[in-house]
Short mmCIF file of C-alpha atoms and ligand atoms in Angstrom, two decimals:
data_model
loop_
_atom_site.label_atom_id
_atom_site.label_comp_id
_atom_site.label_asym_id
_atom_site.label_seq_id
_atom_site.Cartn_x
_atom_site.Cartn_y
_atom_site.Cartn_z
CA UNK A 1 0.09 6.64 -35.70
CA UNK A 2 3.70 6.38 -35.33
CA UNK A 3 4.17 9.63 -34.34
CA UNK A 4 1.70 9.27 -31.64
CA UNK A 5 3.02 5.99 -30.37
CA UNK A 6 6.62 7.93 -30.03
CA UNK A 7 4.86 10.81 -27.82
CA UNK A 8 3.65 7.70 -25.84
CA UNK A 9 7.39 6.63 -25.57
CA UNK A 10 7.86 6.43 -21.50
CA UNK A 11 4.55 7.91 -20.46
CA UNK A 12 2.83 5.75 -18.04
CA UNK A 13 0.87 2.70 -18.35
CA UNK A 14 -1.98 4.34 -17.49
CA UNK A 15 -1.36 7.72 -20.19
CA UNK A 16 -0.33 4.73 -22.56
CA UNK A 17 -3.49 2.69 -22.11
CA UNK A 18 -5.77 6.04 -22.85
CA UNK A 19 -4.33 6.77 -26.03
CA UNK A 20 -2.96 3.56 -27.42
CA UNK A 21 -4.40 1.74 -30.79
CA UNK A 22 -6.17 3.51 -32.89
CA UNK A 23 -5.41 7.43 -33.89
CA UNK A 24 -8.93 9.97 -33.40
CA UNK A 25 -7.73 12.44 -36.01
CA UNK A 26 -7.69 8.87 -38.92
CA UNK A 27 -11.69 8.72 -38.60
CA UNK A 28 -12.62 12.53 -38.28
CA UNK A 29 -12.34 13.03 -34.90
CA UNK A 30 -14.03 10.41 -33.07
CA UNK A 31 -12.41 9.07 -29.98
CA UNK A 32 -13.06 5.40 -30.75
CA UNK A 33 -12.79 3.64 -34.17
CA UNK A 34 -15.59 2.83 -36.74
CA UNK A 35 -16.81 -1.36 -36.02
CA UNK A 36 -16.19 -1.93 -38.80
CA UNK A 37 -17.94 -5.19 -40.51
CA UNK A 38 -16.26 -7.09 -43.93
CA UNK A 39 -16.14 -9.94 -45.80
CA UNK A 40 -15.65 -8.29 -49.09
CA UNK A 41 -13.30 -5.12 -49.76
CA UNK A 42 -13.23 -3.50 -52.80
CA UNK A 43 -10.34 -2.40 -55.29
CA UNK A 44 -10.60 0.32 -57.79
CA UNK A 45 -9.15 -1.35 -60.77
CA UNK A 46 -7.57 -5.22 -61.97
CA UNK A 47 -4.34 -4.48 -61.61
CA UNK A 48 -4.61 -3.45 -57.79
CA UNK A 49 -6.78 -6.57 -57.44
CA UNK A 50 -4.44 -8.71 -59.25
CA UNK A 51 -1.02 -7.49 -57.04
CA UNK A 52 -3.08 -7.35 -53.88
CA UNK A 53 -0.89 -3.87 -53.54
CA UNK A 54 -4.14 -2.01 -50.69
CA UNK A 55 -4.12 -1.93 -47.21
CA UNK A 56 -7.12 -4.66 -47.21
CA UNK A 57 -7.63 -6.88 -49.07
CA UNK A 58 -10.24 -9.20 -47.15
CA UNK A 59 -12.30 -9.12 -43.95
CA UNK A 60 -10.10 -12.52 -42.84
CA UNK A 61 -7.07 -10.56 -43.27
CA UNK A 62 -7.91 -7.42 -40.88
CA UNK A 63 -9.72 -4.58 -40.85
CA UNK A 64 -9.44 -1.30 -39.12
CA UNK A 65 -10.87 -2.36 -36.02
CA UNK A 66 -9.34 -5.13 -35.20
CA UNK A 67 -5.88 -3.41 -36.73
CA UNK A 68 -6.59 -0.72 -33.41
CA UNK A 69 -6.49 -3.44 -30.53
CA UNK A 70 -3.85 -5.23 -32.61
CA UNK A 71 -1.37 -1.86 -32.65
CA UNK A 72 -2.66 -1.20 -28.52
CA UNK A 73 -1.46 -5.16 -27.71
CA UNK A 74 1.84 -4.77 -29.94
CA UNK A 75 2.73 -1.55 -28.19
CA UNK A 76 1.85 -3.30 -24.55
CA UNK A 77 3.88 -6.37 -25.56
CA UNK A 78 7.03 -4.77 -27.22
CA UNK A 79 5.78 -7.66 -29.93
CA UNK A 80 6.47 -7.29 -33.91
CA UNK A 81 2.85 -8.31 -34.22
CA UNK A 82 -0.12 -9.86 -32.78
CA UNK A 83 -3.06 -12.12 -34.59
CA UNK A 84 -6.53 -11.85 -32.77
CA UNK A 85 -8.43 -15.52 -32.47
CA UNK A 86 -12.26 -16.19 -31.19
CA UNK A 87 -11.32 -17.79 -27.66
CA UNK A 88 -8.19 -17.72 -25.30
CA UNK A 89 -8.03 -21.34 -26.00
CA UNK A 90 -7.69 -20.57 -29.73
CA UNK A 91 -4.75 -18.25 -28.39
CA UNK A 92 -3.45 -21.52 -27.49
CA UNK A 93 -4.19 -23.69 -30.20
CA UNK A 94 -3.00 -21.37 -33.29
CA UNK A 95 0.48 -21.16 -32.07
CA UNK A 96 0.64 -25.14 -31.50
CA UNK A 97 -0.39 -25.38 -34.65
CA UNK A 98 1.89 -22.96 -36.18
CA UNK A 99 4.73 -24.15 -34.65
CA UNK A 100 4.73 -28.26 -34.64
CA UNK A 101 4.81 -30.13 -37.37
CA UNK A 102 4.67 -34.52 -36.74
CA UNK A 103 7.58 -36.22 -35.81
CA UNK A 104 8.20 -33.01 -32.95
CA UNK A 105 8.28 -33.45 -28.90
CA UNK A 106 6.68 -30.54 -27.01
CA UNK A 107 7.40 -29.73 -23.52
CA UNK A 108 4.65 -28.37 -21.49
CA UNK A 109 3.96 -27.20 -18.05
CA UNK A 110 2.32 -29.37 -15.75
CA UNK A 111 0.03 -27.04 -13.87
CA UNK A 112 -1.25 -25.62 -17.10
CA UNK A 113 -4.94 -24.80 -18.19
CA UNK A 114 -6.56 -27.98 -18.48
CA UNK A 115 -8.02 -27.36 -22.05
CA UNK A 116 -4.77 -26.89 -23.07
CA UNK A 117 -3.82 -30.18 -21.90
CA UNK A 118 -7.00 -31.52 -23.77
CA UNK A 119 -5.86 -29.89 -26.86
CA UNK A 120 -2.09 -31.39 -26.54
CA UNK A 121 -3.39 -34.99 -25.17
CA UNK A 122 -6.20 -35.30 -28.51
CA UNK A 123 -5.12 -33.32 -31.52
CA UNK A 124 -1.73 -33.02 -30.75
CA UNK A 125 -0.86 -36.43 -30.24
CA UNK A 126 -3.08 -37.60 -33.45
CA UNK A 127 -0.86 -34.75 -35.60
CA UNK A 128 2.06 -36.83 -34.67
CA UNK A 129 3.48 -34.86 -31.89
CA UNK A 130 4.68 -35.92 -28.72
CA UNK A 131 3.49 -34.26 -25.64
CA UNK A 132 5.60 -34.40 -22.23
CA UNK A 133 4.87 -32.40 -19.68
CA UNK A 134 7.46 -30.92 -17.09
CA UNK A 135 7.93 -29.66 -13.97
CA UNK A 136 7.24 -25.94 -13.20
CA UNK A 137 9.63 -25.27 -10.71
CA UNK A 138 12.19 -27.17 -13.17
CA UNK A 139 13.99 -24.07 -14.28
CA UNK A 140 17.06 -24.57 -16.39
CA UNK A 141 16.86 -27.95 -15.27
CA UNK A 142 15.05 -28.43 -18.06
CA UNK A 143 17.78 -28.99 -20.13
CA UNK A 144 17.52 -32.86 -19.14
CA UNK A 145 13.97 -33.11 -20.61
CA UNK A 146 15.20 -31.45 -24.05
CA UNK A 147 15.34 -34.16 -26.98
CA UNK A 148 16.99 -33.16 -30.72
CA UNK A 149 13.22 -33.48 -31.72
CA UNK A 150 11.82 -30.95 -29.36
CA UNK A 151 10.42 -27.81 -31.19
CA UNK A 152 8.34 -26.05 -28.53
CA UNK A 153 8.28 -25.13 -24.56
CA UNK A 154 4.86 -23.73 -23.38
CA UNK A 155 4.81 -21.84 -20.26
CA UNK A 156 2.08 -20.71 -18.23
CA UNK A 157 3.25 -18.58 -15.43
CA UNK A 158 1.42 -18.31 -12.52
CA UNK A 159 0.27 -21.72 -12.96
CA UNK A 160 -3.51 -22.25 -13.63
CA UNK A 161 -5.94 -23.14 -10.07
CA UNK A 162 -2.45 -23.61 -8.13
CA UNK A 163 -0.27 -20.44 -9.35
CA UNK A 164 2.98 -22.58 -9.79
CA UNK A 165 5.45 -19.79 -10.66
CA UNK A 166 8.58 -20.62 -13.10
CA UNK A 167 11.58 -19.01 -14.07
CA UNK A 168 10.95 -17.94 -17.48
CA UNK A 169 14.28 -16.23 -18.84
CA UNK A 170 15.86 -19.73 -17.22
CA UNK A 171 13.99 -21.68 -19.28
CA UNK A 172 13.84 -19.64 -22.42
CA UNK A 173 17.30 -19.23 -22.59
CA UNK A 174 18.09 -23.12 -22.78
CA UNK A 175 15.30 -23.51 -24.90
CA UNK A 176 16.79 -21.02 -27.17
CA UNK A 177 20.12 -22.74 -27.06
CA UNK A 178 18.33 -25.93 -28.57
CA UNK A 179 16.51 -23.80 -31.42
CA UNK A 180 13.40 -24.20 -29.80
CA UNK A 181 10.67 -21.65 -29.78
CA UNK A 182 8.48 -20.63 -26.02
CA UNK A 183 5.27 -19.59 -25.74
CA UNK A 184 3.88 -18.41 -22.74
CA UNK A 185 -0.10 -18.03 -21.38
CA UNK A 186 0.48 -14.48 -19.70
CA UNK A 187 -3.64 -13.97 -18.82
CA UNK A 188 -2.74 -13.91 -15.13
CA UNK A 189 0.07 -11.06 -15.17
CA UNK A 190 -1.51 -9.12 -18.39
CA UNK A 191 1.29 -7.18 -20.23
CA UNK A 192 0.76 -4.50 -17.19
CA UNK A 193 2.24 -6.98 -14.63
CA UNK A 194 4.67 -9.44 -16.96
CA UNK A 195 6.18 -8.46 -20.47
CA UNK A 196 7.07 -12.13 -21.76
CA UNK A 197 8.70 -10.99 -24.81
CA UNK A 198 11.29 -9.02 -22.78
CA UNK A 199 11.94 -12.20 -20.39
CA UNK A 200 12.80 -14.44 -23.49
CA UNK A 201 9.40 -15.29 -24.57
CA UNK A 202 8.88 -15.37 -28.30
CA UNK A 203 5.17 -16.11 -28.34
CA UNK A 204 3.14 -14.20 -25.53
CA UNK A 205 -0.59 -15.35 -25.32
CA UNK A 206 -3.28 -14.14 -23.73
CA UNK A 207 -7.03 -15.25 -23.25
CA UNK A 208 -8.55 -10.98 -23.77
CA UNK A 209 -11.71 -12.75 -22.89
CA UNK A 210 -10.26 -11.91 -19.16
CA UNK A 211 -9.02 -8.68 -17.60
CA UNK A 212 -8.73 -7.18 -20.84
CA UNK A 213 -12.56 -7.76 -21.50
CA UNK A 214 -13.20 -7.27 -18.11
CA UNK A 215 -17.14 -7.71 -18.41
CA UNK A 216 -17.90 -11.26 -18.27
CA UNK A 217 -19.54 -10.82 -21.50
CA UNK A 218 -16.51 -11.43 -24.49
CA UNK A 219 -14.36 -14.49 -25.60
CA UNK A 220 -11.53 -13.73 -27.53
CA UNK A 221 -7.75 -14.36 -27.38
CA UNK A 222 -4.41 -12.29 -28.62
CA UNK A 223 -1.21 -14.10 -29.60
CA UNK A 224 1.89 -11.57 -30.10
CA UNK A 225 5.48 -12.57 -31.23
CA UNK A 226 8.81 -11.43 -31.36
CA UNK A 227 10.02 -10.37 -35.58
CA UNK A 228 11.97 -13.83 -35.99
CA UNK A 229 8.68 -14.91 -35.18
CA UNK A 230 5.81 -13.37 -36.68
CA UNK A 231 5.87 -14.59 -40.43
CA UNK A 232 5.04 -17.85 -39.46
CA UNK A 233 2.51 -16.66 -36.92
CA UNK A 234 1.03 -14.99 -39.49
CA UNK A 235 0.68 -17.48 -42.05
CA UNK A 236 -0.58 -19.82 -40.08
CA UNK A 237 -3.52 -18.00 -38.73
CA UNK A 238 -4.50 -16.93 -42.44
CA UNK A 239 -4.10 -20.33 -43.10
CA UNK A 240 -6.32 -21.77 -40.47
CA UNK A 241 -9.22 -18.66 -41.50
CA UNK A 242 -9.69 -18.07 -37.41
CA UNK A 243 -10.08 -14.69 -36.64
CA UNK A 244 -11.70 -12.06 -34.53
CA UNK A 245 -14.81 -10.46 -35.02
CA UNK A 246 -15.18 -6.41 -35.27
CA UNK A 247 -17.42 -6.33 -32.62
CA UNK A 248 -15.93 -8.12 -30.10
CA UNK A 249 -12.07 -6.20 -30.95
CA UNK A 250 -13.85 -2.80 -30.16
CA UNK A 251 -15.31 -4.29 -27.02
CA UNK A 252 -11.44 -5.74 -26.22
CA UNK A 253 -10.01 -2.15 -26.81
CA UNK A 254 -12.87 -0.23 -25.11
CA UNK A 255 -11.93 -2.28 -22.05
CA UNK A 256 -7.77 -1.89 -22.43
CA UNK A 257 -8.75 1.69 -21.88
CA UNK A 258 -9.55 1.25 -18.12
CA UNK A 259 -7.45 -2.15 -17.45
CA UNK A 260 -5.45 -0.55 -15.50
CA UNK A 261 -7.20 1.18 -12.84
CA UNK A 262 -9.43 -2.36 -13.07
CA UNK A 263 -6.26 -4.23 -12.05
CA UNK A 264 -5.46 -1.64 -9.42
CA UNK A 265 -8.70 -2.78 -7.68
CA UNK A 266 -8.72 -6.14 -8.35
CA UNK A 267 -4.96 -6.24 -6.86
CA UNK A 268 -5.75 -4.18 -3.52
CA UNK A 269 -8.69 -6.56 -2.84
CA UNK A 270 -7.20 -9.73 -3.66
CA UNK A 271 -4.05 -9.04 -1.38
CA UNK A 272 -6.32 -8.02 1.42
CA UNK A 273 -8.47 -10.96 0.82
CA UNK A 274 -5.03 -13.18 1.06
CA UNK A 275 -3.69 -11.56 3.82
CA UNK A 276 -6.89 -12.15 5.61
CA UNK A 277 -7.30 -15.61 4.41
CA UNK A 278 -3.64 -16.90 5.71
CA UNK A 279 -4.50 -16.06 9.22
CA UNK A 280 -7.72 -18.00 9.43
CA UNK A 281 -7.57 -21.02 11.12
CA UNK A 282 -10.14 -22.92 8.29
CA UNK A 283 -7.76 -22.08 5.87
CA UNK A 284 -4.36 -24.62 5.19
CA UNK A 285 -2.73 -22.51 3.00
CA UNK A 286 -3.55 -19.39 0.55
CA UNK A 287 -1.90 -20.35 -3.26
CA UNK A 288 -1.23 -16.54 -4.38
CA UNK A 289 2.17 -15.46 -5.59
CA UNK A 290 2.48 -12.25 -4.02
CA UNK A 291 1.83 -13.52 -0.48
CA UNK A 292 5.48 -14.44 0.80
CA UNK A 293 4.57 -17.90 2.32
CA UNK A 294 4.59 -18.77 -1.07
CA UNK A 295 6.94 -21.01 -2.45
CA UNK A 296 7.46 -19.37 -6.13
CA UNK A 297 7.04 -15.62 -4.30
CA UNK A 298 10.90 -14.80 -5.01
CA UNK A 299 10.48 -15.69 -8.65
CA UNK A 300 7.35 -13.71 -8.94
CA UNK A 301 9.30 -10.43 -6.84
CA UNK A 302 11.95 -10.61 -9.26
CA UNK A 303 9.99 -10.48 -12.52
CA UNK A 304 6.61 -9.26 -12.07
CA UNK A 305 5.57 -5.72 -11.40
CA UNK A 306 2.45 -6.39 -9.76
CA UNK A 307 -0.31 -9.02 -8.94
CA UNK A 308 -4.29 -9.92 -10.22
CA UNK A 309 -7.89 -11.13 -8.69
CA UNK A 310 -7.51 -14.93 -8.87
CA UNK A 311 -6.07 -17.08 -6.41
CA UNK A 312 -7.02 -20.26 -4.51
CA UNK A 313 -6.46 -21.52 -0.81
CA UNK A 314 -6.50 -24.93 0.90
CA UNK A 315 -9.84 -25.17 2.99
CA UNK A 316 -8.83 -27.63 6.23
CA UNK A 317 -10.89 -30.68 6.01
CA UNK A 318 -10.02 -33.91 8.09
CA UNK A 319 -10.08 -36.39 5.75
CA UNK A 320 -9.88 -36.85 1.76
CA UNK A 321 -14.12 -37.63 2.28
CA UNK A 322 -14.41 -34.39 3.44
CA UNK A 323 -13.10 -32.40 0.83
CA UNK A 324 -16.18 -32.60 -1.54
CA UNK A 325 -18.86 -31.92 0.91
CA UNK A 326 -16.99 -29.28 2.67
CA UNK A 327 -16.07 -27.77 -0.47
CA UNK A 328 -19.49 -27.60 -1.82
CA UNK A 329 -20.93 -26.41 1.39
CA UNK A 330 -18.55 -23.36 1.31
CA UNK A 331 -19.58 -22.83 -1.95
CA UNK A 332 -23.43 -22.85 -1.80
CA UNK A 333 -23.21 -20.41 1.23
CA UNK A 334 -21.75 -17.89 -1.17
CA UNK A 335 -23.92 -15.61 -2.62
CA UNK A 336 -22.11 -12.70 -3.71
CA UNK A 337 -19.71 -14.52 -5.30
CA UNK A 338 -21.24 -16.12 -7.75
CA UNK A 339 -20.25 -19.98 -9.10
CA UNK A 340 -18.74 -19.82 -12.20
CA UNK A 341 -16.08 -20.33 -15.06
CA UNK A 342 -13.35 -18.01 -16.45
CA UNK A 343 -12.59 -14.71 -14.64
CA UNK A 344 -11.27 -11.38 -15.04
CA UNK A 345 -14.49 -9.73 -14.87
CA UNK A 346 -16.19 -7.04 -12.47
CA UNK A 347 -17.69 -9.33 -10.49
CA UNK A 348 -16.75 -12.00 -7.86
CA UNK A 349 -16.29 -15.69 -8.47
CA UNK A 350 -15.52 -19.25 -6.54
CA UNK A 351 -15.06 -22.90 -7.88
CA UNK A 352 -14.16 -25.84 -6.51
CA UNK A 353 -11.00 -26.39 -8.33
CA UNK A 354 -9.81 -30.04 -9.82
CA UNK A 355 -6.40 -31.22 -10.26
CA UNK A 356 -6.70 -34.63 -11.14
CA UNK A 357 -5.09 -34.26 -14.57
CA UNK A 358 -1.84 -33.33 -13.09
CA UNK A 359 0.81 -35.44 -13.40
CA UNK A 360 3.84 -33.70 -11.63
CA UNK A 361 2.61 -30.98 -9.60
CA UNK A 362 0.66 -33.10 -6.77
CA UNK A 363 -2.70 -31.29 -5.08
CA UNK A 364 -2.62 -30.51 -1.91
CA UNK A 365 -3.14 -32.85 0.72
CA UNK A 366 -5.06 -31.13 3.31
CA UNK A 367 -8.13 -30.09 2.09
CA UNK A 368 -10.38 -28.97 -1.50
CA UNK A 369 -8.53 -26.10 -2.89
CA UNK A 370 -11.32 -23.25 -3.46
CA UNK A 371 -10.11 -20.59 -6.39
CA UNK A 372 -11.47 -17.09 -5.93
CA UNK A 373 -11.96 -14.56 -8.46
CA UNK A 374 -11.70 -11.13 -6.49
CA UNK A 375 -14.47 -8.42 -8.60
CA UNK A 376 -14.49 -4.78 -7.97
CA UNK A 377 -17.15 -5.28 -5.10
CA UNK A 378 -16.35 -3.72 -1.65
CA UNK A 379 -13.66 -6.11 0.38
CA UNK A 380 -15.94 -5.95 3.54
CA UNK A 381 -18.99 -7.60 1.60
CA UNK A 382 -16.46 -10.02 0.50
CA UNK A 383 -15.37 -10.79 3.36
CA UNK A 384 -18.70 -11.74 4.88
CA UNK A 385 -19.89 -13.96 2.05
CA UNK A 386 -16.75 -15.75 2.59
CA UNK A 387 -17.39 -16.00 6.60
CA UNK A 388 -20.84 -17.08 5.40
CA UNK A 389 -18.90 -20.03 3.34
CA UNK A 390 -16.63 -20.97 6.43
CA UNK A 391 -19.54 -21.38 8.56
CA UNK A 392 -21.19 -23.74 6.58
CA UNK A 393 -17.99 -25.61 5.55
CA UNK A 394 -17.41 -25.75 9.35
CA UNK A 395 -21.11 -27.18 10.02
CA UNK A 396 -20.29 -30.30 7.55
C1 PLP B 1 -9.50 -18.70 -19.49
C2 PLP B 1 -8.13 -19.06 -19.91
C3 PLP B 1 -7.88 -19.42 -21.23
C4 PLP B 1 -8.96 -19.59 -22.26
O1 PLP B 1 -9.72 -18.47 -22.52
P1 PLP B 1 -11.17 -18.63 -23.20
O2 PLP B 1 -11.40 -17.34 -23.85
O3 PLP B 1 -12.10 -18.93 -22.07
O4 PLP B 1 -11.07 -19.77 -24.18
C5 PLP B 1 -6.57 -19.71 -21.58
N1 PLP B 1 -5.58 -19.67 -20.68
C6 PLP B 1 -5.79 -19.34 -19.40
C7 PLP B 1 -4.66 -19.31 -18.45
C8 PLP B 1 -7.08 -19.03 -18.97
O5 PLP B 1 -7.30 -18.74 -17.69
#
């Protein structure tokens, strides 16, 4: 294995996402590893049971399979290790958990995914920790928001539904110079478009259930960290007996193989979708990184090596009344995107986004923001459904 990883030592992402994971010549020759299903694993005498000294020990604690996608994530994160969880919010909540103790303040970004707000705003605050959430644009401004109780800073970088960007190795290193630890919800970038770990990060998270899955058809979520690190990653997730199931890690690492070229797609589309968006005159402003009207776009030039399929623009309504009906006529005129939750998949999506649990990062003002997942379709059908949208939101 190690040897092979070396051989993979500056080939590129796409040579590295072929042959990453698991080793063919380990299982007889077969290109992909055995599913393999356990509760139970048996040792050959007392004394091996007794000092726990094999591989595995217990289907909680790993198996082959989900060993595979862990060694493919690790070697796409630069991490010391990664745990595997049922759900991206899981991918969340583990790490939380593992890190804060009561009596701590934790300092999270206000356009963040909303469940993860849930999460923070119930459990969190009935643990005994205290939740503020900051800025994203803050930068190391957030030294003023840093208290000699605070124990974690959660990132999420582009923001989720309005793609706030943030200045991670800012805010990591001031963290860091106040001993506290940063996570950060990569599932926009992927480890193809954002290495966290190398920008400060010492917990990099990711919802798999997204572009790694890449079918619409898996939930399951990664969380990799840097050595000082990993220990207590570790032990909390045997701990809290959440793991991933063999089924669903071969699914995750069957779709790693052809992430890449997926993201390819999904990034040509999206940008041309963008591009095409900005100049249309029922459209107050397109909310995608890469486009540079964007107010994080240098931040996102600087540290990110390329751009994904979701996004969201401003569609002009008159008044605040308007913005429901307008948005829901766009919507219902769709119908090759369908209407749906999460993303990442093959296939096109559009919701009516909300935003009234921010507290910081205001919505914008001049009409519903509409978030688009961007599928492998063809961009000229895409186009047309959307036409077919802007008609009907124009009719309302
Ligand atoms: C979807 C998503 C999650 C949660 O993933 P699930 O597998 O749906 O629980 C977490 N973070 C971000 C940024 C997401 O978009």
């Amino acid at each position: 294995m190690n040897e092979k990883n070396d051989s993979l030592a500056g080939a590129g992402v796409n040579t590295r996402l072929s042959h990453i994971g698991n080793s063919p010549l380990d299982f007889h020759g077969f290109v992909n590893p055995p599913v393999v299903h356990a509760s139970t694993v048996l040792f050959p005498n007392a004394k091996a049971m007794e000092t726990k000294s094999q591989k595995y020990t217990y289907g909680t604690r790993g198996t082959p399979t989900t060993d595979a996608l862990c060694e493919a994530i690790d070697a796409l994160e630069g991490s010391a290790g990664t745990i595997l969880v049922p759900s991206g919010l899981a991918a969340v909540t583990v790490p939380f958990l593992a890190f804060l103790s009561a009596g701590d303040h934790a300092l999270i970004v206000d356009s963040v995914y909303f469940p993860t707000r849930h999460f923070c705003d119930t459990m969190l605050k009935r643990l005994g920790v205290t939740v503020e959430y900051y800025d994203p644009m803050i930068g190391a401004g957030i030294e003023g928001l840093i208290k000699p109780n605070t124990r974690l800073v959660h990132t999420e970088a582009p923001g989720s539904n309005t793609f706030e960007m943030q200045d991670i190795r800012a805010i990591s290193a001031v963290a860091h110079r106040h001993g506290c630890v940063v996570t950060m919800d990569n599932t926009w970038a992927t480890p193809l478009y954002f290495k966290p770990l190398d920008h400060g990060v010492d917990v990099s998270i990711h919802a798999a259930t997204k572009y790694p899955s890449g079918h619409s058809d898996i939930l399951m979520g990664t969380v990799s960290a840097n050595a000082a690190h990993w220990d207590r990653l570790l032990d909390a997730h045997g701990a809290l007996g959440i793991c991933g199931a063999p089924d669903d890690s071969y699914q995750i690492l069957r779709g790693l193989r052809t992430m890449g070229i997926r993201l390819e797609r999904h990034q040509e589309s999206t940008l041309n979708i963008a591009r095409w968006l900005e100049e249309r005159d029922d459209v107050a402003r397109v909310l995608h990184p890469a486009l540079p009207s964007f107010p994080g776009h240098d931040l996102w030039k600087r540290d990110f090596t390329g751009s994904s399929g979701i996004f969201s623009f401003v569609l002009k309504a008159e008044s605040p009344e308007q913005f429901k009906p307008k948005a829901h006529a766009f919507l219902d005129a769709l119908s090759i995107f369908g209407l749906g939750w999460s993303w990442g998949g093959f296939e096109s999506l559009a919701v009516h986004v909300g935003l009234s649990d921010r507290r910081i990062c205001k919505a914008p003002s001049e009409g519903p923001v509409i978030r688009l997942q961007i599928g492998l379709e063809d961009v000229v059908d895409l186009r047309k459904d959307i036409e077919a949208g802007f008609a009907a939101a124009k009719a309302v």
